[in-house]
Short mmCIF file of C-alpha atoms in Angstrom, two decimals:
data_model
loop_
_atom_site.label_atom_id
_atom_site.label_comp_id
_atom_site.label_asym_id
_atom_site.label_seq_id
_atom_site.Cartn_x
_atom_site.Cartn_y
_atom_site.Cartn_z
CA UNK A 1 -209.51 50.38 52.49
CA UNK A 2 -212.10 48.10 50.76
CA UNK A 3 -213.38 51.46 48.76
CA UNK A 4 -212.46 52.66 45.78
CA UNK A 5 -213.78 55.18 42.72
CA UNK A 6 -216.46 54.64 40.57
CA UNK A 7 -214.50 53.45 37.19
CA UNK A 8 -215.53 55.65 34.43
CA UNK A 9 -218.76 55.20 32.43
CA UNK A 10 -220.70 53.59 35.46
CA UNK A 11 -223.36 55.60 37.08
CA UNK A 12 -223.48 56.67 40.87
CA UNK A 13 -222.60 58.82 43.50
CA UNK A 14 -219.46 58.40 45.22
CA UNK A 15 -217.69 55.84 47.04
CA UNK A 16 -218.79 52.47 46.95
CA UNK A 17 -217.29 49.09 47.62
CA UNK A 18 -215.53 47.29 45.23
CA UNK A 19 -218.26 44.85 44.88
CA UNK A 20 -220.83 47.39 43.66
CA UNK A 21 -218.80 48.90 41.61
CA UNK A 22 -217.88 45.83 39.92
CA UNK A 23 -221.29 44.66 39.14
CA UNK A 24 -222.01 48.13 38.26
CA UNK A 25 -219.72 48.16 35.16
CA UNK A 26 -220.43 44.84 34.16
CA UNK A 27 -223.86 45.42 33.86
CA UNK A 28 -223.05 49.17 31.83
CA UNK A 29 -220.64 47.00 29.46
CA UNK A 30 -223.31 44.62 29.15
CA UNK A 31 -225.58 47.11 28.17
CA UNK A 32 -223.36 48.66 25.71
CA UNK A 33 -222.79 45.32 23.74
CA UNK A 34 -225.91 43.72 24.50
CA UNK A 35 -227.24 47.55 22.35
CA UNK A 36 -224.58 46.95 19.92
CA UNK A 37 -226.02 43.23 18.88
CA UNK A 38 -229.44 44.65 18.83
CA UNK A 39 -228.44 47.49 16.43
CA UNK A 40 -227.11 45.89 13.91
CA UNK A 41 -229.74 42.37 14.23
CA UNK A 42 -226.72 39.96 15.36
CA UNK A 43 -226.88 37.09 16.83
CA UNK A 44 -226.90 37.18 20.83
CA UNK A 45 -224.93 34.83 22.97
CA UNK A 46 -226.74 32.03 24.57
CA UNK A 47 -225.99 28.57 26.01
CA UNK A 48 -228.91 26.60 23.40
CA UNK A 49 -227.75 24.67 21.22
CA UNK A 50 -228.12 26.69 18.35
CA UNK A 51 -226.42 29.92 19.76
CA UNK A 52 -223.18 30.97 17.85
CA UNK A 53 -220.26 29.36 18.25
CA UNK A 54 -218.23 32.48 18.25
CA UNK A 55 -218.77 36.73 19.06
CA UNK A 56 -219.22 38.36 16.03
CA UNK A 57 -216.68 40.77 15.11
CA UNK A 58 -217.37 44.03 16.97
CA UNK A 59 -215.89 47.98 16.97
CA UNK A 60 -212.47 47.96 19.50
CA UNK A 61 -214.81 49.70 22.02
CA UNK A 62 -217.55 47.11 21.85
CA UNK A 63 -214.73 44.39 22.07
CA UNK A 64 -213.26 46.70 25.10
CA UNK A 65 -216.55 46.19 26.77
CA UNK A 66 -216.72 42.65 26.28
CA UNK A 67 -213.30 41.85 27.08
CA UNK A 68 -213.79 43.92 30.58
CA UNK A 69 -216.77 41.94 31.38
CA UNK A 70 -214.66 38.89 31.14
CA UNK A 71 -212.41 39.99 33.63
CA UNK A 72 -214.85 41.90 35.97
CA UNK A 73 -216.87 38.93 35.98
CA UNK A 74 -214.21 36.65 37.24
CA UNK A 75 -212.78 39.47 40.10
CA UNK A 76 -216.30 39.41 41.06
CA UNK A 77 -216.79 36.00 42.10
CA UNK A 78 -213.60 36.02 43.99
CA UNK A 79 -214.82 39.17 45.69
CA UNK A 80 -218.24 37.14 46.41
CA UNK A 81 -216.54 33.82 47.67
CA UNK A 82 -213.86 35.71 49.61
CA UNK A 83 -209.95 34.61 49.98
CA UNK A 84 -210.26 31.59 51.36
CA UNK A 85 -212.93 29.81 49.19
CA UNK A 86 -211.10 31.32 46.44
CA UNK A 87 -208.21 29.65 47.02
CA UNK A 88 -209.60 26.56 48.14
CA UNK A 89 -211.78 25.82 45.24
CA UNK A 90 -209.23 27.54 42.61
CA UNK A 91 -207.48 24.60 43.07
CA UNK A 92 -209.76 22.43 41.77
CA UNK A 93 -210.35 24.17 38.40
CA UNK A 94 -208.07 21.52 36.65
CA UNK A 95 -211.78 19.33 37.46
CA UNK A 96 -213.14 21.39 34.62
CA UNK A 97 -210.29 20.18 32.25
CA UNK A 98 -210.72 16.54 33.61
CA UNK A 99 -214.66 16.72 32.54
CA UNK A 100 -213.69 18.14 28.89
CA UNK A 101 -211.40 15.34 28.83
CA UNK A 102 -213.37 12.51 29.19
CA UNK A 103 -216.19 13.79 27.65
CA UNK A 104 -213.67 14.73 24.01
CA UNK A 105 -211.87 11.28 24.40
CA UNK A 106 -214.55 9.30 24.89
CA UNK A 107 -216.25 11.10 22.03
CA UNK A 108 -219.48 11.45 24.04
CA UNK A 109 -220.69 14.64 22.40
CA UNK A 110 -220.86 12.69 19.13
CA UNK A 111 -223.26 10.31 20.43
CA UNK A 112 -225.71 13.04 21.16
CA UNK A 113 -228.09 14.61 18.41
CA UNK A 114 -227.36 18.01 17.53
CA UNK A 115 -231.16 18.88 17.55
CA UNK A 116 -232.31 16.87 20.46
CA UNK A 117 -231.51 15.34 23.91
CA UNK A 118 -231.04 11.26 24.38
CA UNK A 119 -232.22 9.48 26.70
CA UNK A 120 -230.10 8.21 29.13
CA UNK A 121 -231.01 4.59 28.55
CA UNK A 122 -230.29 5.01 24.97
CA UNK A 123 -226.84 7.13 25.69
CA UNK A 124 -225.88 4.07 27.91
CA UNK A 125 -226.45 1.69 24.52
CA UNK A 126 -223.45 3.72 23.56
CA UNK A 127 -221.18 4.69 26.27
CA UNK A 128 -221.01 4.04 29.94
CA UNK A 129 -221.15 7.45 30.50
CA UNK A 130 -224.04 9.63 30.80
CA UNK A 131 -225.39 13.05 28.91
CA UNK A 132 -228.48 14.55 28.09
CA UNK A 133 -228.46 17.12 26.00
CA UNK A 134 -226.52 19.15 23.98
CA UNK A 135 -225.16 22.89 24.74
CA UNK A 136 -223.48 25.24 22.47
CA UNK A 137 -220.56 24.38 23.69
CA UNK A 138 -220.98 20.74 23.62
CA UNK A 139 -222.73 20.79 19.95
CA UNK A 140 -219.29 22.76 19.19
CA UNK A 141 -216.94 20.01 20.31
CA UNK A 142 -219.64 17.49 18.33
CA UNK A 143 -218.80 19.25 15.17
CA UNK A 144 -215.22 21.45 15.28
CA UNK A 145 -212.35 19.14 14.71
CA UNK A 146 -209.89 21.58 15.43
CA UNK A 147 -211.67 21.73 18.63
CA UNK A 148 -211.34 18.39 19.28
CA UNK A 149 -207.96 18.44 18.95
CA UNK A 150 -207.24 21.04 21.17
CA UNK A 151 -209.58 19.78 23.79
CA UNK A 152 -207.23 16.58 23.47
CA UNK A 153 -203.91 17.94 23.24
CA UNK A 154 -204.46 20.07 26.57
CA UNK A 155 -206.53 17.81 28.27
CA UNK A 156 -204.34 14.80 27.62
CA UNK A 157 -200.77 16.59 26.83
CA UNK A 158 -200.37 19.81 28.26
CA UNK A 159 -202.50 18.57 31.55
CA UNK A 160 -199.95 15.84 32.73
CA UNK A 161 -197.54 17.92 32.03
CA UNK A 162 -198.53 20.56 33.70
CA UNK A 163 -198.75 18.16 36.63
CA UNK A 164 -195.27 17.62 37.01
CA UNK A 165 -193.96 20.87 36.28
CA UNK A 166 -193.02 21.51 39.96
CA UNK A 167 -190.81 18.06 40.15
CA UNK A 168 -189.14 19.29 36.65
CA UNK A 169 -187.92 22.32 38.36
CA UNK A 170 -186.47 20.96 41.38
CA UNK A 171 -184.99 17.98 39.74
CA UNK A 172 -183.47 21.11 37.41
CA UNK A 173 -183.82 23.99 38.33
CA UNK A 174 -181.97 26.17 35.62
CA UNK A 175 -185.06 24.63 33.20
CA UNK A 176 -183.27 25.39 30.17
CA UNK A 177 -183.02 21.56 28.56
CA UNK A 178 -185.35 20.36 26.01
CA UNK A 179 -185.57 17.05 27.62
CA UNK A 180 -186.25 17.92 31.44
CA UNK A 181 -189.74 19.61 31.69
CA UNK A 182 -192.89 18.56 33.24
CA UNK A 183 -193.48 17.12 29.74
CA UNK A 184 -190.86 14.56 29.70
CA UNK A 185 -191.34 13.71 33.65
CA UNK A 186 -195.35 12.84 32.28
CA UNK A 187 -194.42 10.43 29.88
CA UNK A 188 -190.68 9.31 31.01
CA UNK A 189 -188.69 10.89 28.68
CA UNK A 190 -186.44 12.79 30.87
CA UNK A 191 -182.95 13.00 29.20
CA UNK A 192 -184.04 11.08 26.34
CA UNK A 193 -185.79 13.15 23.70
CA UNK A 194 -187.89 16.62 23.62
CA UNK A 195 -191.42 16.91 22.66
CA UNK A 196 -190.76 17.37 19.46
CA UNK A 197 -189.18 13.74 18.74
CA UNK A 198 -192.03 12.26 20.87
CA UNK A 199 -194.29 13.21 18.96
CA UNK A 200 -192.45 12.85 15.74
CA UNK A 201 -193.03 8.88 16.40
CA UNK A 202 -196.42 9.14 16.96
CA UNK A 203 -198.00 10.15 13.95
CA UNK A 204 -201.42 10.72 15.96
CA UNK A 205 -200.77 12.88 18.09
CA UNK A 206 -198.59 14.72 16.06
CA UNK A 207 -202.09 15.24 14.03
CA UNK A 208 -203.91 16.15 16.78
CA UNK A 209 -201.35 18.30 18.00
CA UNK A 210 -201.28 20.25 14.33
CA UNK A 211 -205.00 20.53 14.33
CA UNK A 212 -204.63 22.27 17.69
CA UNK A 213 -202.69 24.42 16.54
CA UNK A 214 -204.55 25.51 13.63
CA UNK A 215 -207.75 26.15 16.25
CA UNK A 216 -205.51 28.23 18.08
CA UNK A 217 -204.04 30.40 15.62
CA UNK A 218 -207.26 30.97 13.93
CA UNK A 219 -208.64 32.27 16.57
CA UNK A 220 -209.07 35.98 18.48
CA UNK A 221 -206.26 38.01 18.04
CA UNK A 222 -203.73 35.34 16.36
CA UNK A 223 -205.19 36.10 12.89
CA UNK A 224 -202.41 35.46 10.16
CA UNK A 225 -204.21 38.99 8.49
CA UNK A 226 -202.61 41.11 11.41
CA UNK A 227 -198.98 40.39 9.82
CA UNK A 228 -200.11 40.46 6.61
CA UNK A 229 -201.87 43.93 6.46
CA UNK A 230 -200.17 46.09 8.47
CA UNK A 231 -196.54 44.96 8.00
CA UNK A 232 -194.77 47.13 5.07
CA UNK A 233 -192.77 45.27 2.72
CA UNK A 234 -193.61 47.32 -0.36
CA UNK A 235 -189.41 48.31 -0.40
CA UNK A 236 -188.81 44.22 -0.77
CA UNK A 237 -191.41 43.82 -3.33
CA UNK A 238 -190.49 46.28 -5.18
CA UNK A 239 -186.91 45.07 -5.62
CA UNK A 240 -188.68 41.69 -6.14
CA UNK A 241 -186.89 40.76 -2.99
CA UNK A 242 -187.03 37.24 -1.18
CA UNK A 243 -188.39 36.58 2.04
CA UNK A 244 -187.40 33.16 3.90
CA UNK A 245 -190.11 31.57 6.31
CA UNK A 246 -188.19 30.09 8.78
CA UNK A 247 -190.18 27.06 10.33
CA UNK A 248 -192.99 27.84 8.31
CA UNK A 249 -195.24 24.76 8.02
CA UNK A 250 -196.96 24.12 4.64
CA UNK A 251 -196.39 28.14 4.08
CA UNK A 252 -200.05 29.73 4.78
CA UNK A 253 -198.37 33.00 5.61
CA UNK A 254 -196.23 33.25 3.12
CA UNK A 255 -199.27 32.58 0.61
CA UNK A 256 -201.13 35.30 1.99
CA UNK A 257 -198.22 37.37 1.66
CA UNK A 258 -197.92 36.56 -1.42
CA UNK A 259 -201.09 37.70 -2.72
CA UNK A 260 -200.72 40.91 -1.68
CA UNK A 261 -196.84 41.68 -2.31
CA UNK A 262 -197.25 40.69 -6.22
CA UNK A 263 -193.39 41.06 -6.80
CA UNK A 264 -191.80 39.16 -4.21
CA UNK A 265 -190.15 35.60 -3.40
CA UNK A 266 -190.78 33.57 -0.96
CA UNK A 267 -188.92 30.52 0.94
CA UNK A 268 -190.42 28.09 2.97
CA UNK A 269 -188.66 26.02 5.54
CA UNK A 270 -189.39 23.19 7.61
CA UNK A 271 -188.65 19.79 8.65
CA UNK A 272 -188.46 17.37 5.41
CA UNK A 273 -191.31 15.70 6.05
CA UNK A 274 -193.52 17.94 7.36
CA UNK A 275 -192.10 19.89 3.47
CA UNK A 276 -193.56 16.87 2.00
CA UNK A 277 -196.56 16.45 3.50
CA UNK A 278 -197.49 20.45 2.26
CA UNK A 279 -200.47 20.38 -0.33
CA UNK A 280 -198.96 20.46 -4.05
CA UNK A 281 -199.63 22.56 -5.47
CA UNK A 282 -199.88 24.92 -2.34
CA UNK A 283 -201.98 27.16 -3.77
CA UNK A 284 -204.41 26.67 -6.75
CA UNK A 285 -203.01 30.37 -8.12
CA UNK A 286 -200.16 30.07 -10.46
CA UNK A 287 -198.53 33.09 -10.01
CA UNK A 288 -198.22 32.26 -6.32
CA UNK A 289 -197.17 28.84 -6.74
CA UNK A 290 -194.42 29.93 -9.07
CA UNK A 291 -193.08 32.38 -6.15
CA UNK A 292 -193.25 30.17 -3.06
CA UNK A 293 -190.41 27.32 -2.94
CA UNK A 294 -191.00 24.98 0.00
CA UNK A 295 -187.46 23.84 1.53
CA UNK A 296 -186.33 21.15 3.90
CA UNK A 297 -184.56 22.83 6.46
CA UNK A 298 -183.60 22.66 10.35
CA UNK A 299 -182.83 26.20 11.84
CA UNK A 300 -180.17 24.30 14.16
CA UNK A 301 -177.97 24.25 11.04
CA UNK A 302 -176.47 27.42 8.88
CA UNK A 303 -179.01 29.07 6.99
CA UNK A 304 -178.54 27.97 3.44
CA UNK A 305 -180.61 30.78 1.67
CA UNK A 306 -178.14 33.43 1.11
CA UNK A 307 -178.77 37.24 0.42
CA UNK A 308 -182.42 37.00 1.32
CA UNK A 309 -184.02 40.67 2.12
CA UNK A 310 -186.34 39.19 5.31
CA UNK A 311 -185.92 36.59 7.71
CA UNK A 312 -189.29 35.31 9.33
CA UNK A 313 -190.23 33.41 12.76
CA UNK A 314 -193.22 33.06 13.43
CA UNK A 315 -194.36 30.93 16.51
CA UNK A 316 -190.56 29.61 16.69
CA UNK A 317 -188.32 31.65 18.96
CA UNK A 318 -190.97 31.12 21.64
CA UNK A 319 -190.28 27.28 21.69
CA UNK A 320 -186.81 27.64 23.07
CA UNK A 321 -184.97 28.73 25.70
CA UNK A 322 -182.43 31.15 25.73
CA UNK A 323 -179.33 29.04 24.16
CA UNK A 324 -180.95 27.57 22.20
CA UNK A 325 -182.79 30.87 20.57
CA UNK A 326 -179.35 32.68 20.36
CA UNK A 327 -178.30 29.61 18.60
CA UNK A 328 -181.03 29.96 16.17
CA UNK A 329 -180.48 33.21 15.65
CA UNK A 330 -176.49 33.20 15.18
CA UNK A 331 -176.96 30.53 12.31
CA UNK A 332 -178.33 33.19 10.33
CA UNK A 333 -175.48 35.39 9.88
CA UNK A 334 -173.51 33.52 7.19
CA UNK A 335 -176.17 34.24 4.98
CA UNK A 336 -176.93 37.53 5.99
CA UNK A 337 -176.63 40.72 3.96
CA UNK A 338 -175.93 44.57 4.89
CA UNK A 339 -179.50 45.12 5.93
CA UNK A 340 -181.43 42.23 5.79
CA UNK A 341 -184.37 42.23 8.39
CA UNK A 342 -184.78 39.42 11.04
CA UNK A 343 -188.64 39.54 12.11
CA UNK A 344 -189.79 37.39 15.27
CA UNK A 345 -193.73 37.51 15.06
CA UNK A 346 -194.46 36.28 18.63
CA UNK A 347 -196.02 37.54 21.93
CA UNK A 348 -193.93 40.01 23.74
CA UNK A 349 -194.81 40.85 27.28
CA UNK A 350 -195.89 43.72 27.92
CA UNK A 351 -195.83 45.44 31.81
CA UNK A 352 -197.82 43.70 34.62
CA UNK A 353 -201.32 45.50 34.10
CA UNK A 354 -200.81 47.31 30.80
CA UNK A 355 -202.54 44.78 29.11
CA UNK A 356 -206.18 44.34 28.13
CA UNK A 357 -207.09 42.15 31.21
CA UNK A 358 -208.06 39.05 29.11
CA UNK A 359 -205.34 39.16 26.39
CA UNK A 360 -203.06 39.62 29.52
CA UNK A 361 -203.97 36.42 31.14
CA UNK A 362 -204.03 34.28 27.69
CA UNK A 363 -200.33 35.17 26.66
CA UNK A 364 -199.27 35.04 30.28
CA UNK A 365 -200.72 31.66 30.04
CA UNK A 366 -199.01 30.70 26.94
CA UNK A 367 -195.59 31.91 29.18
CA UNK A 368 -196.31 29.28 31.24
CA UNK A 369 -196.99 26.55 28.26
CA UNK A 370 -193.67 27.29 26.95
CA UNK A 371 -192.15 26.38 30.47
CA UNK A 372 -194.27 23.11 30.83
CA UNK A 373 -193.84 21.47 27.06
CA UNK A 374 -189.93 22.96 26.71
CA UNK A 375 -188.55 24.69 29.19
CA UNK A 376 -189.19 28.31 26.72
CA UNK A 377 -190.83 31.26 27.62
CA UNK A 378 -192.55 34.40 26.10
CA UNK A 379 -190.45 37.51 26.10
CA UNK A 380 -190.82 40.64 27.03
CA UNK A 381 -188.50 44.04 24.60
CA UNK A 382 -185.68 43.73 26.45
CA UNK A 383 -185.39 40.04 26.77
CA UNK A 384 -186.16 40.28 22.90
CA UNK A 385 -183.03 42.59 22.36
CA UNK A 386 -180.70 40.85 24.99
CA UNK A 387 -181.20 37.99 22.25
CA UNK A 388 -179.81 39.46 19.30
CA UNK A 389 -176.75 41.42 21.27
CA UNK A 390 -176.16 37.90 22.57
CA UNK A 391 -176.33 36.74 19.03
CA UNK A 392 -173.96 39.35 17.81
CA UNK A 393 -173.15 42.66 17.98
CA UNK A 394 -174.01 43.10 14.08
CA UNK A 395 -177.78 43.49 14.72
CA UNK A 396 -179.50 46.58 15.20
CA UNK A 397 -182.39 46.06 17.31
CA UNK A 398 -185.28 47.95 15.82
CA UNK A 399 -188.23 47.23 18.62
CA UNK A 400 -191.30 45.66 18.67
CA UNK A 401 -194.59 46.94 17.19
CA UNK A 402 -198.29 45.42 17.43
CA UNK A 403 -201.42 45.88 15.19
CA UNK A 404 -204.58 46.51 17.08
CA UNK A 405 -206.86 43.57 18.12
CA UNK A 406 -203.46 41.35 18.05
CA UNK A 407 -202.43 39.56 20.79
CA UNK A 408 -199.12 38.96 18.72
CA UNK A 409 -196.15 41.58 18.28
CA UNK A 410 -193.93 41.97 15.08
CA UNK A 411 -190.15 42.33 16.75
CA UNK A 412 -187.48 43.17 13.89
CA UNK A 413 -183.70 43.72 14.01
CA UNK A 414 -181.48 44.49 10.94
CA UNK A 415 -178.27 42.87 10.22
CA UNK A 416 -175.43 45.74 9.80
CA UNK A 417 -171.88 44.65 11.24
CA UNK A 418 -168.99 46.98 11.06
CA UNK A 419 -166.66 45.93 8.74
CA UNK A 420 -164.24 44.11 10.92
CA UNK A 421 -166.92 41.41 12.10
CA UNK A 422 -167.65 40.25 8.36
CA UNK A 423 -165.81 36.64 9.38
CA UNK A 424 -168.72 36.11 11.94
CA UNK A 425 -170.07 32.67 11.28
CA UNK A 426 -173.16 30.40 12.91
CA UNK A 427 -173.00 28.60 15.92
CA UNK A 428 -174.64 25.05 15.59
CA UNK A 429 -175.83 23.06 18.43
CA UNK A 430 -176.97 18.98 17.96
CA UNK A 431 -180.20 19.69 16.32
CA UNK A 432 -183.07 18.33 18.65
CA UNK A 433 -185.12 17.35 15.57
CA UNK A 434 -181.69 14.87 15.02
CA UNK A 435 -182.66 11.13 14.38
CA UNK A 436 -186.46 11.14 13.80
CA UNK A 437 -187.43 8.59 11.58
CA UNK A 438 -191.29 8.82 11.31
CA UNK A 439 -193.19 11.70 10.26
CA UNK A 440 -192.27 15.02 12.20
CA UNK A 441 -194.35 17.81 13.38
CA UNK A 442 -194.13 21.07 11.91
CA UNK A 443 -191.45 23.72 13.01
CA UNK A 444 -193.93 25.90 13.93
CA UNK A 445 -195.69 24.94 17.20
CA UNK A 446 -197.12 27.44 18.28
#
């Protein structure tokens, strides 16, 4: 034990320990992207304040590399600090969060010049907290809004409810309700209202909250251009079919759809004011704007567009927990035709190891965001298709597919009931979104 083979692509001559062979690779992946950069005169990474904010785009290999130094580097120190200082000082890493949070609410990198430190006399002028000089990362959080936001929404959100996670499941254990997770024990809300609602009533951190999201899904691997590209809908637009966008925000996907299926309708649904807070017109083409409808809708009621070819989730399913996602579901079918498509575009777990080590840990982390805010989860295939049976028996599960570089899967089923079940109607359950008075949050959360 404590030996193992020399991974592939590192140099050296037989057995060594782990710990050598670690390092090893990491410093052959370095080398690899480090020669990449170099190649093709792009920008190397750096902690100054003017290195880039983000990796440049690089060949799947190249990415491979990087992505495996990620990991490696992170096995390694635990190899280095050994079980017990591992565990001891893992504990503590919410600290790092803590420091982000103080130094994003108290807006202390925007009291720092982008092109030179402060002195701490002067910094104290303006805060009675203390900073020097500015990072990359720092200058980032300075000048990104988006994030700012999500620096804020984790840091002072997601982190106290985290926090209470543990009392949330043994208060209730079968952590299925929308108003009993660590969320609602952080801000005493337990059996009163879900996230959503909170934050429907406060339209500030609803804000914050949407600007969050738009700094997560524009990042690696959550690209709207992954859907877009490589999903075929040539058969719908070429019928000049419809495609409904099911808690779809102010309808960015279904814009970009729409400029490349030329044909094709599209429906977008969401909360009515979150509808009425969408950019008019919502796109500054014509020809789009004359094929996307924005629609005030709440997927805990019957689906009121009728006949539509496609029926499209993205980020939704995710937010709910397993009634409550059957529920979703089953309101479909009065409106369904022979045929029509249901697509969830969500993560879908994959087996323990099988994934890229980094994209592994970031949607197994987003698992256990689902569980903190609302009691949801990410799914793996057959949790995926246990939904729809549930549903009803008139969906044909057609699996799950997922473009490379995406950390997001396209799962589809297609709506064709024998002819006896035609009478099959929705199932409706009291609408969490019920009662909300101020400006709601989108739909789409996640």
């Amino acid at each position: 034990m404590g030996k193992f083979q020399i991974p592939s692509g590192v140099n050296g001559d037989g057995d060594v320990s782990r710990l050598v062979a670690l390092a090893r690779r990491i410093s052959a992946d370095a080398d690899k992207v480090d020669a990449y950069l170099r190649e093709n005169n792009l920008p190397q990474p750096g902690f100054e304040v003017d290195a880039p904010g983000d990796f440049p785009s690089l060949p799947a290999d190249v990415q491979q590399s990087r992505q495996q130094i990620v990991h490696d580097a992170l096995e390694l120190g635990r190899l280095a600090r050994g079980p017990r200082e591992t565990v001891r000082w893992g504990v503590w890493n919410y600290l790092d969060t803590l420091s982000i949070q103080i130094i994003n609410s108290f807006g202390i990198a925007n009291m720092v010049p982008i092109e030179q430190p402060i002195l701490l006399s002067e910094l104290q002028t303006k805060s009675a907290l203390r900073l020097i000089a500015h990072t990359a990362a720092s200058r980032l959080l300075a000048e990104d809004k988006a994030l700012q936001d999500w620096a804020g929404f984790v840091s002072e959100d997601v982190f106290p409810a985290g926090a209470n996670v543990l009392k949330s499941l043994r208060s209730y254990p079968e952590a299925t309700s929308l108003t009993t997770t660590g969320f609602n024990f952080a801000f005493n809300t337990v059996n009163e209202e879900p996230m959503f609602v909170t934050f429907g009533k406060d339209p500030v951190r609803a804000k914050r909250m949407a600007g969050a999201m738009a700094s997560l899904t524009g990042g690696e691997g959550y690209e709207v251009s992954h859907f877009v590209d490589n999903y075929d809908l040539s058969d719908v637009d070429n019928a000049g079919g419809t495609l409904v966008d099911i808690g779809g925000s102010h309808g960015f996907v279904s814009v970009d759809l729409a400029k490349k299926w030329k044909n094709m309708t599209f429906v977008v649904q969401d909360l009515p004011k979150t509808v009425e807070s969408a950019p008019k017109p919502i796109s500054d083409d014509a020809s789009i704007t004359q094929r996307v409808q924005l629609q005030a809708h709440d997927f805990f009621h019957e689906q009121p567009v009728k006949g539509a070819d496609v029926y499209y989730f993205r980020w939704i399913i995710h937010n709910y927990s397993t009634p409550y996602a059957i529920n979703i579901i089953k309101n479909l079918i009065p409106a369904l035709k022979p045929g029509a498509r249901i697509i969830i575009n969500d993560h879908c777990l994959r087996e323990p190891g099988s994934e890229k080590p980094w994209d592994e840990k970031v949607i197994r982390g987003m698992d256990l965001i689902m569980l903190t805010l609302l009691n949801a989860q990410e799914r793996d295939e057959e949790q995926f298709k246990e939904l729809f049976r549930a549903a009803h028996e008139g969906f044909v599960f057609k699996g799950v597919s997922r473009s490379p570089g995406c950390r997001m899967s396209v799962v589809e089923a297609v709506w064709d009931p024998k002819p006896e079940e035609w009478d099959s109607q929705g199932s409706e359950l009291r609408s969490p979104f019920s009662g909300i008075k101020t400006p709601a949050p989108s739909l789409q959360y996640f």
